[in-house]
Structures are given as structure tokens and as C-alpha cells.
Amino acid sequence: MAGFILKRLLQAIFVVLAVTLIVSFAIRLSGDPAIMLTGAGSVTEQDLQNIRKALGLDRPFAVQYLGFLKGIFVGDFGRSFMGGTPVSLLISKALPATLLLAFTSLLTSIVLSVPLGIYAAVNRGRWPDQLVRVISLVGLSFPNFWLAIMMVLFFSITLGLLPPSGMEGPESFIMPALTMAIILTATNVRLVRTSMLETLSQQYIMVARSKGLKDRVVLYKHALRNSAIPLVTYIGLQFGGLIGGIVIVERVFNWPGMGTLAFDAISARDYPVLQGSITVLALFIVLINLLVDIAYGLIDPRIRTE
Amino acid sequence: MSGETVKHVPVGEPLLSVRSLSVEFGSAEGAFRAVKNVSFDVQPGKTLAVVGESGSGKSVTSLAIMRLTDYTGGRISSGEVLFRPSKGQALDLVHAADTSLRSIRGNEIAMIFQEPMTSLNPVFTVGNQIAETLVLHEGLSAREALARAEALLEKVRLPDAKKLLDRYPHQLSGGMRQRVMIAMALACNPKLLIADEPTTALDVTIQAQILNIIRDLQQEMGTAVIFITHDMGVVAEMADDVVVMWKGEKVEEAPVREIFAAPKHPYTRALLSAVPRLGSMTGQPLPKRTPVIVIEDGAPKEVGETHVQDTADYAKPILQVDKMTTRFDVGKTFFGRVTHRVHAVEEVSFDIYPGETLALVGESGSGKSTIGRTLQQLIEPTGGTVRFDGHDMGSMSSAERRRLKQEIQYIFQDPFASLDPRHTIGFSVAEPIVVHNLLQDRKAIDRRVQELLDQVGLLPQHAKRYPHEFSGGQRQRVCIARALASNPKLIIADESVSALDVSIQAQIVNLLMELQQQKDLSYLFITHDMAVVEKISHRVAVMYLGQIVEIGTRQAVFENPQHSYTRKLLAAVPIADPARERAKRLIEGEIPSAVRPVGQEPLIHRMREVEPGHWVAIEADLLRGAA
Amino acid sequence: MRFSRNLKAFGFAAAAALAPLAATGAQAAGTVTVAVALDPGSWDPIDTFIVDWASAATNIFDGLTSRGPDMKLKPGLATSWEFLDNNSRIRFKLRENVKFHNGEPFNAAAVKFTFDRLLGEEGKKGPQQSNYNAIERVEVVDDNTVDFIMKQPDPVLLTKLAGYGGMIVPPKYIQEKGDEYFNTHPVGTGPFKFVEYNPKISLSLEAFPEHWGGAPKIDKLVFRMIAEANTQIAELQAGRIDIATLIPFGLAPTVEKSSNLNLVSITGPTTVALRLNTKNGITKDVNVRKAMIMGIDRDAIIKAVLLGHAKPIASFQADLSFGYDPNLKPVPFDLAKAKQILKDAGVPAGAPVKIDFRGNDATFREVAQAAAGYLQALGLKPSLQPYETPVLLNDIIPNGKTGEAWHNAWGGWTFDYDNTAYLMYHSGEKWNPYDNDPKLNTLLEKQRSIYDVKEREKILHEIGRYVADQALEIPLYNQNTIYGVNKRLQNFDPPADRRFRFTDVTVN
């Protein structure tokens, strides 16, 4: 297991390096931040060069990139082109916001989808199953942008219950987390159901029943842990997609997270902020997948004891 | 369930009485009746065998006794299952409340299933799974339950029982798992044990061990057993009474000797005629085809003829395998260095002659299937030479190798998996003709397909149907037709009849022999089933741990086995003859693993010739090698 | 009570805990909250050109001159000015007894410091320096008098001193705390002083009662950064912001329908045109260009696509712009005549017209589709080519890789035609890849050297007419600035340039 984790860590470093290289390179193809900074106004080439020099963009790409890499190791991601705020400061504020949102959504989704998925699987083909499947299909077909706006209209405008945007208190979490959770739950319910059905058809479930165990014990002790194996893998993979979806949800709810940070940085060609935020997100996704692998081993002794 | 029916069963009456039991599946209108009006009794401490082939309803019956059919979509539509528990009154399980049922399941009645590999929950330890039952029914503490679990593991003769408690199922072999399963089932001293094909998936030596254990424990604990099986050999060895099921109905019920000595129902007679009996060929030098009784329109009918298979031509071998070695790398270090290898095949040499059937027998991990796959060019051998028709396979051009694929054909164990479900069987049979470009004209191909289907006993109109429309036996006929399509000289049949019901198996074996006679085919017949080997093969090679330990004519190997492993293998086969004394055979030990650390090469044993053409491994060598 | 009823209707027990929190949604009295789309990142006047910066920072800082919502130039921190030495020296008399928020006195040294900084190394790093390059240096005459020594004439200078890079900053504060600290803790002389800045979230200000223009009537002013229009409107509807600055035309009716909100739609700085390629394609011919102008019904497009939130234009400027000529009328729509001109010019049916535009501009996409419809009706074969904005602006246009027409959108806060016209039509300019017209060059250069308002206006009119006559572009419309405003705001005078002043605003 230790060797396995070491191997994954090395892989992770390589992945993060590759991501930073691609991002740094690609964003430099997409437009000159000096022009973005000056707008379309009456600037001369000399003015632009002055700005580029001030931003350090007059150096060759390799020098800029290596400088960025060097910075990573001491936790210095440089300063934003927009106003010169240290990127690490921006990330230190945005990352907790995003992680809180991501975990709240994921947790909500798991709390919703596991019992629903099991319930559907146990009642396979009967009306509770049909109902859960139809609802999850409806959930799947909502674009999250639309869902978010509908929620705001209902909870904030019509009922006046929740703040339409911002991160001000616990009540601010409800709508963004629910938006993400609904989308996630729609897929997760199906996954739990399928995985549970697969497990329930296994012979050891029949054996457990032949032992005289209660249905609840059979489902939650014998079946759930086995069903959790594919589920955990999927949730790990889902995390990457979750971060993608969060960009949109953060925007609608004006959530001061990594999605907003990266999105604004792309619009403004703010290289340091973009490089920094993508690196941190990549690190994070890689880390989550590593945790998933470890969790996998904890759930499945076949992996642990190999 | 509507109110429980409590019946008074006087002492001395059966432990379990199944009365007019019917089980249905599916919706009420289109219901399929899997079990129809079946009745039988189980006496305390006795063994009742329920025999039947696939679709006979025997497994559904076994599940219905404990109402486990509730969980498979089944419905008990009529009948009752009267069970007399150790305390209290007799109970009709069909109408029992869930709580009563749960107090009986695993406690008064326990069950062992067919697939030991999937019967244990992979994420819980062995100790946990056994203790669970004890905590539930006996109210033991976790610690007490584990102590009892350890004692139970010792009872089923598992070594190192204490350590085993903390093991997970995947760390155990199939035989060990089935013993754990037995320990689990017997944990609460049940009055009745239902064993559904408990040894079918096991190797023959392991099967013998498991049967011994069940029998011993049954005697010790006075447990009654319902033994569900398709294997008449097992029936003969285990049962006191026999119920024969056919198409969901009970067709015959009698004490075991009576069933074998004087079967009354035509189906029972057909079944018994199809069962290959070890020793039935004693004294006969060549394989022999014998007629099979099949049921047609409810009446028994004899099919086939008696024919001595004098097809082999020993002038010049068609296939010469010389010191073939095949190894696989497993287990790598962090840096990708190989630490362990599977020594699947080690310096194996044999010849096959035109018109001859060479049987390759052995248990799991013996390397027999690897040889077949290597010959089929699915695996590259690590060493040795293979000559086909005198040409060295190693030095063949790619065109010659393709040609070789036409000459050597393969029939697999699972006919369903080897046929593409999206194509008609006509398409599948025509495929080798098209691939090898044997015929170009569409009409000629169609004619050839018809001809092939006819040869394997199928009808021309079958060409347009899809695999799912056929039974297992028919599908295996399709696979044979496809193998014949490219006019091969050699067919490798890898457990090709193992999964079939005995009556079908007998017909397919006859078909293979008939085709051999017609087309001068050579067979490499890979199997674990000694009884089938005795019937079909000219010569036999016995494999153990990647090496041949004994090779010779079938008669020499079966009637004069020299190697201890060959003897053990033969002794382990249950004999379908209840009149024989049920000698307790002492067969112990697991099948060792062929995985070795790199650098620890297995010792290649030397062979000695005990009589012309009959070679045996020198055992001192083997023991040293395996140590 | 209202909430408890809602809760019942909602049937969501968990929400009960949140009701007291939700009650804080209403604005505290005396606080005005404005939503802006972007966070400029720095509040230093020389670091940015972003309009959202000005929406907020106009309340923190003052310039030497000042311009209110009426677009009239007034004295600011300078009380008067005069042109000396043949216009090469402009002398400003400074307002006395003015203090920065930190107590530092405003004086001639502060003005000199501000412009030394803007024109020196620090200013080089930002986008504002280039706007003030006509200034050679600033000289202190006495504590309350400064001279601007001009490198070259800049008739727009007095306007530029009212905003952005011309805002006066405190010398001692910046020297002591450093530029970086100043970025996030701005200090000026304006009517509101800095309280707190949460990057990407909000900027909070409070009233500065000692302001020379009088104390503001509200005590708190908050700017929240909300990039999504739907979110701004939701916040506005929920009463959590008072002004929304990001309202796409399509969402304007939503605001209009809300009983507690006003929709403000006023002339804005942005003008939109389809610039035409005078070098290649059928648009080489001036008559063809004229026919295309005539053949597109711009009034219809304004009504249908912009829902009336725009005005037709004849030259590339708003009616508030200096240089706007009320006598120059848009060419009326006349399809038949346009067709005839095309026919006379020998344009074959199905001649291609490719329109390049900013792909992320959803409104213009519709405008372009409508325009293409008219061009098709003229018998031409229009095609639409969306580009990523930086690509269009930095490559396609400057390098002359456009099709027959391209999307030009322009809006300077100065509201002076000079800036636009010079960059658009003078040869060698980035936005003028094809034309080199000596007459236009002369006119453009001439107006830049004249401080005489009347005379300069005359030349700008001439330029506007000449461009229209040459049909260098299809002038489409001047887009309105739209705000959503809570009705509780009193005395709010919405500015065309989004540079809000909240001194006189009160809230109910």
C-alpha cells in the first residue's frame, strides 16, 4: 500500500506539472494581458511594452514558467495582473469557499442518493423504483444554470427566504449546494441503484438471507459496503466534473470561490491568477483521487491485502 | 403471509414434509411454473438427494423450502412445507411469519450453495461471517462467537483456524471457501442442511474431501441433508433416498439402491444410461461409442450405435510438442521488476496422431488449458518447439501461421460466450470459411453451412436463428459445426462438455467420436472429468503443476496407474454405483500453486517407461521440485 | 409574521432556523449598495481603465475638474484655470482647506506628486499613463497654484482631469504605506472614505462629512462585485442592492415589471457600427457602401433587438458627445433605392459580405443576424464570422484580415469625438487598417491642436460629415446605459458614464 501511494504521489506531481505547463502555455496563446489591461484605448506600442515589462512578460516563456514553478515550492504564485494582489492570498480566500461548497454538495448528494438508490433497487420494477428513476431523469435533464436561477426566483424573490447570492452565512449554502447536489444526486441515485442491484444478485446476499439476517442487515451491512466500491471510484472521478460544474454555480450565486477566480482570470488574461488557481485545483483533484484509492483499499480487502 | 398454520406432527414422523409444492415466476397471467406439485419427506439424520438436470426445478425447490424464492421473484402458489423444529410445534414454512422464518433460517435449517467463490461476502473476514450467525441465533458475544467459529473451522479440517478467522474470502481457495461455508452452515447445529450442488464447481480431489466432511459431520451431528445435484456419482455416494425431478415435476422417488438397480421412470433410465461410469471400459483397449437413451415424446428411445473407435493411425504424428514451456509474469516491484512467475507449463512433451484423441487431464492450475491456448496461438510459449505436420511452428511465416489456425480449431467450455449474440448462427458457422477464404460464392458458402449443421445434428433452418434461441447442447453443436467449417485436422476441445447436462453430454461425446471416424479428426481433449476421458480417449496425459506426470494409453493409465497423483485423481471420482462399498478415501491437501518467486525454477522431473508407451514421472524428483 | 406564513407554505421545516437570517436581507437605513460586474483588483487610479472602478472610485477621489451626470465640466479640486504661453501652460488655482481622508492636506505638492507618479515609472506599469502623455510636467507655483506644462496640445485634457488617471492621490500616505497598500486601502479627497475591501466580494465606504462639496446624506456606500446579470437582478429584486449596473436588454422588462424598482435607460457612451472594408470586396465602392447603409433598417433593429434601449446615429458618437452634430441625420431606410444603387454599381447578385464580430456579444449576434437579413434582401450574400474578442481586436482588425464588414463598438467616458475619430480614421491607427485619406488626416490633426471649443467643435462636425459622406461605416446605434434602481433611492441622478455621485442621494 505504501509503495502504491508513493507511486500515485509521483504520478500526481507529474500530472500537476503537466497541467501547469499546458495552462501556462495555452493562456499565452490567447491574448496579450497588456492589451486587456489597457482596454482598446489610445495606447502606443511603447506603452504596451512598458506594461509587459512591468508584468515580467518580456522574458522568454521558459524563464517565466520556471519562475512560476520555483514560486510554487515556496507557496508564492506571483501577483495578480489586476491590482497586484498576491495570488496566494486570493486562493487562500477562494479555496475554502469552493471546498466547502463542493463537500456540502457531495455530502448532500450522498445522503440523498444512497437511501433512494437502495430503495429503488430493493423495489426494482415496482412504482418506487419507477418514481426514483423518473425523478432522477428529470434531475439529469436540468441545466444547472437554469436550475440555479429557478431556485433563486422561488426561494429568494417569491418567498424571500434565502439570500440570492453571496457567501454570508449558513443560509447562503443552501441554494448553491442544493443545485450541485440535485445534479449529482440524479446520477448518483442511478449509480447506487445499479450497483446495488448488481450486488443484490450476488450469491453472498442469498447466503446472508439464508442465515436468517434481517433485511436491513442484509442491505446495509452485506450489500452496501460492496456497492460502495464502484460508488467511491465514481465519486472520485466525479470530483473533477464537480469542480467544472461549480464554475457555473459559483457565477450564478456570486460565490467567491475558485471557479469565479479562474473564470475572471481567464477573461482578464490574468496569467498568475489563472496558473495559480488551476495548479491548486489540479493538485486538489489529484489528491482527492489519491484519497479515493486509499478509501477503495479500506472498503475492499481484495485491494488492501494484495 | 396470512396466519401461521401450526400442525401437529407426531414424533417419529419426517423432519420435513414438502407437500404439493408449486413455485411460479413472473406475473400471474404469464406465470412460469418452475416447480409443479412436488412432494417428498426428509427423515431426521438421513440424506435425500434431489437429482435433475438444468431446468428440472431442483434448485428452485431447495430455495423454496426456506422461502428464499421470495427474494428471486418467485411465488409459492400452492402446497406446504411442514418443518418440525427442535422446540415447539411443526410449522408450515409457506405461511410462516417473517420473524419465525428468520429464526429458522441459519438456525434450524442451513444452506450451502453451489459457487463457493461467490458465496462469501468479499468485504468481511471469515470469522466475522461465521460469528454473525452465532451472535444472531445463539446470542453469543462477539468474542464467544469467534471462539466457536475457530472450533468450527477446525471441525471442517481447515488448518490454522485461528489465523483464518482474520482472512478475507479472496485469500482462500475454492475448496477452503466451501469448507468455511459448511462451517458457517453448521454453526448452529441445524436439524436440516440443504446443499445445492456444493461440489460442482470444485476439482475432483477437493470434491471428495468436501463430501467426506459433509458425511462425517452429518453422522456426528445427526443432521438431515437435502443434497441437490446432477451428478449420479455423488448421489450414489451420499444419498439414502433419491427424488428425481424432470421439468419441474417429481418423476420418481425411491431408496438409492433401488433407483440405480431398477429405475422405473423412463427419464430416470435415460439419465442413468447417459452417466459415464468410471471403470466401465475396463479391459477394452480402444474407446467405444455406445447408444444413448433419450426421451422423445415422453418415451425412451435409443440413439446411436455401438462402435469401437479404431480411428488412430500411429504412423506419423500430426502434432509434436517438445519441451513446451509457458510462463507468465505476475507480481512486480515498484520499479517494474518481476518478482513472481506463474510456471503454467514446464517442458511438456507429447504427440498426437491422426484420428487419435489425446486427453489432457488435471485439476485447476495444472496448466492443461494453457497448453491448448498456446497451440491455438493465443499465447506465445516461453520455450520448446511445436511441430504440426512436421513443420516447426516457431519458424513459420505469418501466412503459414494463419493456415495453421485453419488446421487447428478450438471448442470452448461456454458455448454461449463463444457465439456472438448479434449474429445468426449461420453467420457464425460461415465465419471461418470467409476468414480463411475457403469458398467465395455466397451460395456455395450457404450450402456448406447447411451441410455442417446437418453433420452436427441441427436443421438447415437453424442457420437463420440467433444463439439465444438454442439450448446449451444445441449451442455446443453450433460451436462444433463452426470448428469443422475450416476442415481442421486437429480440434482442441477445452472442457467442451463439462458444462452440459449428462444426457446432452453423452450425445455430444458421441457426436465428437462420430465426426472423428468420418473425418479422421484428431482431438486434444482437455478436461478434469475422468469418466468422460475414459470413454472418449485413446491416450491420456495426466498433468500436475504444469508438468505431465503420467502418459500412456487410456487402458494403461486407468487400469495400471503408476503415479500417486493419477491414483488419487481416480480414487476421488465418485462412482455411480451405490452397491459399491462407500470406502472412506483418504484424500487430503490443497492443490499447490504454480506461482513461484523469480529464480526458484521448478525441478523438471524425469520420466521412466513402465510399459511400452506408458511413461511415469519419477516421484522423488517431483517431490523435490514441489518442495 | 410574513415569514412564518411563507414557511408554512414552503413546508420546509429546516428553513425555520434561517428565518432570522433572511430578515437581514433588507438594507440598513442610510446605506446604499451598488452591484458592479468586475473587481478591478486595485483602487489606485493609475492601475485601471475599468468602468466599474470609476463607478466606485469617483466617490473616493476627486480630480482637478469635475463632471456630473449632466456631462458639463465644472471646477473640482481646481477652482479655476487659464491658458498661458500660447496654450503650452495651463495654470490651475487650487481649492483651499481641502483634506484627504487621512487628514493629509491637499495642495500643489499633492497635484505634482499625482502627475509625477502617473507620468513616471509607476504610471508606466498601468494603462492610464498613455491618456495623459500630452502633459510634459507639472510645476508648483505656490501652495495653491500649479502649472501644467504641455508637450503638445490636448483639447480633451480638462475632461480627462475629471476622472480616472487624473484623480488626485495623497503623497505622504503613498510614500509611507507604499503603492501596494494603497491599491487595497485607497485614500482620496472624495465624499466617501474607504472602510473595507474584500477582493471579488465587496468594497465598503462611509461618508466623509468634511468633503468640500458638502457632507453626503447617506452614511454608508457598498459596492458588491456580481458578474452575472441574472444574479444582480435577483439581488435587486430581493432588495439587497439598490442599483444594478449589469442589465442586458433582454432582462430590462423583468426590472420594469417589479413594483419596487425603476428601470433607468439613458444615453450611454457606447456606439456600435459595422465598419466597412474600403480596400477589398464590393465595399471598395463608396456607392455600394452607401447602398448598404440605406438598405439596413436600423430603427427596426433598435426596436426589435435592443427593445428600444438605443438611438440611431449618423456618426460614430453619442448625442452627449462633444462634436455631436444635431444636423447630421441618419440615412433613412430605403430598400428599393439601395437595390437600385447596387444595380447601378454593377454588384452581382449573391456578392459576398462577411461580417466579423465578437462572438461573446450575444446582443450583437442578433443585431448582426438582423443586418444580414437586410443585406440578403438587397440581393447580397452575407455571412457571419464570430471571433474571440482578443483575436478580433488584436489580430483580425489591426492586421487587415477582416471581411467586408466588422463589428465596431466604442465608448469613451470622456464623451469627446476626438478620441474616437482620431483612432478610427487617422491613417496608421490600429483601428483603421485600410484607409489613408490625407484630408481626414489633416482635419483630425488640426482639431487636436485647438483649445477653442467652438472652433474645435466645427472641425469635429466636419469630420463627422466627411466620414458619413465617405460611408466608412454603417452607423448602427448608440446603446443606452441601463440601470435597475430601487425606488427607495431619492435624488439619484443616473450618470451616462456610470461614474456615480452619491452626495445628494437619500434613502427612504
mmCIF file of N, CA and C in Angstrom, chain C residues 169-238:
data_model
loop_
_atom_site.group_PDB
_atom_site.id
_atom_site.type_symbol
_atom_site.label_atom_id
_atom_site.label_comp_id
_atom_site.label_asym_id
_atom_site.label_seq_id
_atom_site.Cartn_x
_atom_site.Cartn_y
_atom_site.Cartn_z
ATOM 1 N N VAL C 169 -4.095 61.932 -5.632
ATOM 2 C CA VAL C 169 -3.804 60.956 -4.576
ATOM 3 C C VAL C 169 -2.921 61.584 -3.500
ATOM 4 N N PRO C 170 -2.957 61.042 -2.267
ATOM 5 C CA PRO C 170 -2.220 61.653 -1.150
ATOM 6 C C PRO C 170 -0.746 61.250 -1.156
ATOM 7 N N PRO C 171 0.173 62.222 -1.264
ATOM 8 C CA PRO C 171 1.604 61.877 -1.392
ATOM 9 C C PRO C 171 2.184 61.217 -0.148
ATOM 10 N N LYS C 172 1.899 61.768 1.005
ATOM 11 C CA LYS C 172 2.546 61.249 2.211
ATOM 12 C C LYS C 172 2.100 59.804 2.482
ATOM 13 N N TYR C 173 0.802 59.623 2.343
ATOM 14 C CA TYR C 173 0.204 58.305 2.581
ATOM 15 C C TYR C 173 0.852 57.252 1.690
ATOM 16 N N ILE C 174 0.971 57.568 0.401
ATOM 17 C CA ILE C 174 1.531 56.585 -0.534
ATOM 18 C C ILE C 174 3.012 56.361 -0.249
ATOM 19 N N GLN C 175 3.724 57.461 0.046
ATOM 20 C CA GLN C 175 5.159 57.308 0.328
ATOM 21 C C GLN C 175 5.379 56.475 1.590
ATOM 22 N N GLU C 176 4.506 56.668 2.576
ATOM 23 C CA GLU C 176 4.681 55.933 3.826
ATOM 24 C C GLU C 176 4.228 54.478 3.712
ATOM 25 N N LYS C 177 3.040 54.276 3.127
ATOM 26 C CA LYS C 177 2.460 52.928 3.109
ATOM 27 C C LYS C 177 2.875 52.114 1.889
ATOM 28 N N GLY C 178 3.314 52.798 0.853
ATOM 29 C CA GLY C 178 3.707 52.076 -0.351
ATOM 30 C C GLY C 178 2.542 51.909 -1.321
ATOM 31 N N ASP C 179 2.905 51.697 -2.583
ATOM 32 C CA ASP C 179 1.888 51.595 -3.643
ATOM 33 C C ASP C 179 0.964 50.404 -3.435
ATOM 34 N N GLU C 180 1.552 49.295 -2.965
ATOM 35 C CA GLU C 180 0.766 48.072 -2.863
ATOM 36 C C GLU C 180 -0.343 48.224 -1.826
ATOM 37 N N TYR C 181 -0.005 48.857 -0.714
ATOM 38 C CA TYR C 181 -1.000 49.075 0.331
ATOM 39 C C TYR C 181 -2.079 50.024 -0.168
ATOM 40 N N PHE C 182 -1.651 51.022 -0.915
ATOM 41 C CA PHE C 182 -2.598 51.996 -1.456
ATOM 42 C C PHE C 182 -3.621 51.320 -2.382
ATOM 43 N N ASN C 183 -3.151 50.320 -3.137
ATOM 44 C CA ASN C 183 -4.049 49.597 -4.051
ATOM 45 C C ASN C 183 -5.313 49.107 -3.345
ATOM 46 N N THR C 184 -5.133 48.586 -2.142
ATOM 47 C CA THR C 184 -6.262 47.968 -1.458
ATOM 48 C C THR C 184 -6.775 48.826 -0.302
ATOM 49 N N HIS C 185 -6.140 49.935 -0.030
ATOM 50 C CA HIS C 185 -6.611 50.845 1.014
ATOM 51 C C HIS C 185 -6.572 52.270 0.481
ATOM 52 N N PRO C 186 -7.434 52.584 -0.479
ATOM 53 C CA PRO C 186 -7.330 53.883 -1.165
ATOM 54 C C PRO C 186 -7.724 55.044 -0.248
ATOM 55 N N VAL C 187 -7.043 56.167 -0.459
ATOM 56 C CA VAL C 187 -7.359 57.400 0.263
ATOM 57 C C VAL C 187 -7.409 58.527 -0.757
ATOM 58 N N GLY C 188 -8.469 59.313 -0.730
ATOM 59 C CA GLY C 188 -8.585 60.457 -1.637
ATOM 60 C C GLY C 188 -9.196 61.617 -0.889
ATOM 61 N N THR C 189 -9.764 62.534 -1.673
ATOM 62 C CA THR C 189 -10.415 63.690 -1.045
ATOM 63 C C THR C 189 -11.919 63.620 -1.242
ATOM 64 N N GLY C 190 -12.394 62.545 -1.831
ATOM 65 C CA GLY C 190 -13.793 62.430 -2.271
ATOM 66 C C GLY C 190 -14.797 62.371 -1.135
ATOM 67 N N PRO C 191 -16.086 62.357 -1.473
ATOM 68 C CA PRO C 191 -17.159 62.435 -0.482
ATOM 69 C C PRO C 191 -17.305 61.171 0.385
ATOM 70 N N PHE C 192 -16.700 60.076 -0.028
ATOM 71 C CA PHE C 192 -16.775 58.854 0.781
ATOM 72 C C PHE C 192 -15.373 58.348 1.040
ATOM 73 N N LYS C 193 -15.179 57.792 2.241
ATOM 74 C CA LYS C 193 -13.840 57.267 2.506
ATOM 75 C C LYS C 193 -13.882 55.749 2.694
ATOM 76 N N PHE C 194 -12.738 55.188 2.422
ATOM 77 C CA PHE C 194 -12.590 53.742 2.408
ATOM 78 C C PHE C 194 -12.783 53.129 3.791
ATOM 79 N N VAL C 195 -13.526 52.005 3.844
ATOM 80 C CA VAL C 195 -13.668 51.264 5.094
ATOM 81 C C VAL C 195 -13.060 49.879 4.978
ATOM 82 N N GLU C 196 -13.525 49.132 3.966
ATOM 83 C CA GLU C 196 -13.098 47.734 3.877
ATOM 84 C C GLU C 196 -13.174 47.247 2.438
ATOM 85 N N TYR C 197 -12.208 46.392 2.082
ATOM 86 C CA TYR C 197 -12.228 45.813 0.734
ATOM 87 C C TYR C 197 -12.050 44.298 0.840
ATOM 88 N N ASN C 198 -13.030 43.565 0.345
ATOM 89 C CA ASN C 198 -12.937 42.105 0.252
ATOM 90 C C ASN C 198 -12.786 41.752 -1.211
ATOM 91 N N PRO C 199 -11.586 41.411 -1.665
ATOM 92 C CA PRO C 199 -11.401 41.169 -3.097
ATOM 93 C C PRO C 199 -12.467 40.219 -3.650
ATOM 94 N N LYS C 200 -12.994 40.544 -4.779
ATOM 95 C CA LYS C 200 -14.004 39.762 -5.501
ATOM 96 C C LYS C 200 -15.360 39.758 -4.792
ATOM 97 N N ILE C 201 -15.473 40.386 -3.642
ATOM 98 C CA ILE C 201 -16.746 40.373 -2.937
ATOM 99 C C ILE C 201 -17.329 41.784 -2.813
ATOM 100 N N SER C 202 -16.627 42.659 -2.135
ATOM 101 C CA SER C 202 -17.220 43.980 -1.937
ATOM 102 C C SER C 202 -16.188 45.025 -1.548
ATOM 103 N N LEU C 203 -16.615 46.295 -1.718
ATOM 104 C CA LEU C 203 -15.857 47.455 -1.266
ATOM 105 C C LEU C 203 -16.823 48.291 -0.440
ATOM 106 N N SER C 204 -16.455 48.593 0.803
ATOM 107 C CA SER C 204 -17.337 49.384 1.660
ATOM 108 C C SER C 204 -16.735 50.762 1.901
ATOM 109 N N LEU C 205 -17.588 51.772 1.789
ATOM 110 C CA LEU C 205 -17.174 53.153 2.025
ATOM 111 C C LEU C 205 -18.116 53.758 3.052
ATOM 112 N N GLU C 206 -17.626 54.820 3.707
ATOM 113 C CA GLU C 206 -18.544 55.559 4.573
ATOM 114 C C GLU C 206 -18.429 57.043 4.259
ATOM 115 N N ALA C 207 -19.433 57.803 4.659
ATOM 116 C CA ALA C 207 -19.478 59.229 4.335
ATOM 117 C C ALA C 207 -18.268 59.946 4.922
ATOM 118 N N PHE C 208 -17.759 60.916 4.157
ATOM 119 C CA PHE C 208 -16.653 61.767 4.618
ATOM 120 C C PHE C 208 -17.255 63.160 4.815
ATOM 121 N N PRO C 209 -17.696 63.442 6.022
ATOM 122 C CA PRO C 209 -18.514 64.651 6.223
ATOM 123 C C PRO C 209 -17.763 65.945 5.910
ATOM 124 N N GLU C 210 -16.414 65.905 5.967
ATOM 125 C CA GLU C 210 -15.667 67.149 5.732
ATOM 126 C C GLU C 210 -15.468 67.429 4.246
ATOM 127 N N HIS C 211 -16.139 66.691 3.377
ATOM 128 C CA HIS C 211 -15.896 66.911 1.950
ATOM 129 C C HIS C 211 -16.220 68.340 1.547
ATOM 130 N N TRP C 212 -15.387 68.869 0.672
ATOM 131 C CA TRP C 212 -15.541 70.285 0.284
ATOM 132 C C TRP C 212 -16.874 70.537 -0.404
ATOM 133 N N GLY C 213 -17.448 69.553 -0.996
ATOM 134 C CA GLY C 213 -18.728 69.730 -1.694
ATOM 135 C C GLY C 213 -19.919 69.526 -0.767
ATOM 136 N N GLY C 214 -19.676 69.346 0.511
ATOM 137 C CA GLY C 214 -20.759 69.091 1.457
ATOM 138 C C GLY C 214 -20.801 67.628 1.851
ATOM 139 N N ALA C 215 -21.319 67.378 3.069
ATOM 140 C CA ALA C 215 -21.358 66.004 3.574
ATOM 141 C C ALA C 215 -22.429 65.198 2.842
ATOM 142 N N PRO C 216 -22.129 63.951 2.519
ATOM 143 C CA PRO C 216 -23.149 63.085 1.902
ATOM 144 C C PRO C 216 -24.291 62.852 2.885
ATOM 145 N N LYS C 217 -25.466 62.544 2.342
ATOM 146 C CA LYS C 217 -26.634 62.375 3.206
ATOM 147 C C LYS C 217 -26.787 60.934 3.681
ATOM 148 N N ILE C 218 -26.222 60.028 2.954
ATOM 149 C CA ILE C 218 -26.227 58.647 3.443
ATOM 150 C C ILE C 218 -24.936 58.412 4.188
ATOM 151 N N ASP C 219 -24.929 57.392 5.088
ATOM 152 C CA ASP C 219 -23.684 57.208 5.808
ATOM 153 C C ASP C 219 -22.839 56.036 5.333
ATOM 154 N N LYS C 220 -23.426 55.185 4.514
ATOM 155 C CA LYS C 220 -22.609 54.054 4.038
ATOM 156 C C LYS C 220 -22.861 53.790 2.567
ATOM 157 N N LEU C 221 -21.816 53.373 1.886
ATOM 158 C CA LEU C 221 -21.917 53.076 0.460
ATOM 159 C C LEU C 221 -21.143 51.782 0.209
ATOM 160 N N VAL C 222 -21.843 50.775 -0.354
ATOM 161 C CA VAL C 222 -21.197 49.480 -0.551
ATOM 162 C C VAL C 222 -21.267 49.100 -2.027
ATOM 163 N N PHE C 223 -20.162 48.663 -2.549
ATOM 164 C CA PHE C 223 -20.144 48.142 -3.924
ATOM 165 C C PHE C 223 -19.921 46.647 -3.860
ATOM 166 N N ARG C 224 -20.835 45.879 -4.463
ATOM 167 C CA ARG C 224 -20.652 44.426 -4.490
ATOM 168 C C ARG C 224 -20.333 43.983 -5.899
ATOM 169 N N MET C 225 -19.369 43.081 -6.034
ATOM 170 C CA MET C 225 -18.995 42.593 -7.353
ATOM 171 C C MET C 225 -19.831 41.361 -7.684
ATOM 172 N N ILE C 226 -20.686 41.502 -8.679
ATOM 173 C CA ILE C 226 -21.550 40.394 -9.109
ATOM 174 C C ILE C 226 -21.465 40.332 -10.629
ATOM 175 N N ALA C 227 -20.857 39.276 -11.130
ATOM 176 C CA ALA C 227 -20.542 39.225 -12.557
ATOM 177 C C ALA C 227 -21.715 38.769 -13.416
ATOM 178 N N GLU C 228 -22.712 38.158 -12.793
ATOM 179 C CA GLU C 228 -23.791 37.567 -13.574
ATOM 180 C C GLU C 228 -25.027 38.461 -13.513
ATOM 181 N N ALA C 229 -25.534 38.838 -14.687
ATOM 182 C CA ALA C 229 -26.655 39.772 -14.764
ATOM 183 C C ALA C 229 -27.876 39.255 -14.008
ATOM 184 N N ASN C 230 -28.202 37.986 -14.211
ATOM 185 C CA ASN C 230 -29.370 37.409 -13.530
ATOM 186 C C ASN C 230 -29.255 37.543 -12.015
ATOM 187 N N THR C 231 -28.025 37.382 -11.528
ATOM 188 C CA THR C 231 -27.802 37.454 -10.095
ATOM 189 C C THR C 231 -27.970 38.886 -9.603
ATOM 190 N N GLN C 232 -27.452 39.830 -10.369
ATOM 191 C CA GLN C 232 -27.633 41.236 -9.981
ATOM 192 C C GLN C 232 -29.111 41.572 -9.882
ATOM 193 N N ILE C 233 -29.881 41.120 -10.859
ATOM 194 C CA ILE C 233 -31.305 41.443 -10.861
ATOM 195 C C ILE C 233 -32.022 40.758 -9.699
ATOM 196 N N ALA C 234 -31.621 39.500 -9.429
ATOM 197 C CA ALA C 234 -32.233 38.798 -8.290
ATOM 198 C C ALA C 234 -31.958 39.548 -6.998
ATOM 199 N N GLU C 235 -30.724 39.991 -6.839
ATOM 200 C CA GLU C 235 -30.366 40.735 -5.633
ATOM 201 C C GLU C 235 -31.154 42.044 -5.564
ATOM 202 N N LEU C 236 -31.343 42.654 -6.710
ATOM 203 C CA LEU C 236 -32.096 43.909 -6.771
ATOM 204 C C LEU C 236 -33.544 43.654 -6.373
ATOM 205 N N GLN C 237 -34.106 42.577 -6.919
ATOM 206 C CA GLN C 237 -35.496 42.249 -6.611
ATOM 207 C C GLN C 237 -35.656 41.884 -5.141
ATOM 208 N N ALA C 238 -34.621 41.241 -4.592
ATOM 209 C CA ALA C 238 -34.704 40.865 -3.186
ATOM 210 C C ALA C 238 -34.457 42.059 -2.275
#
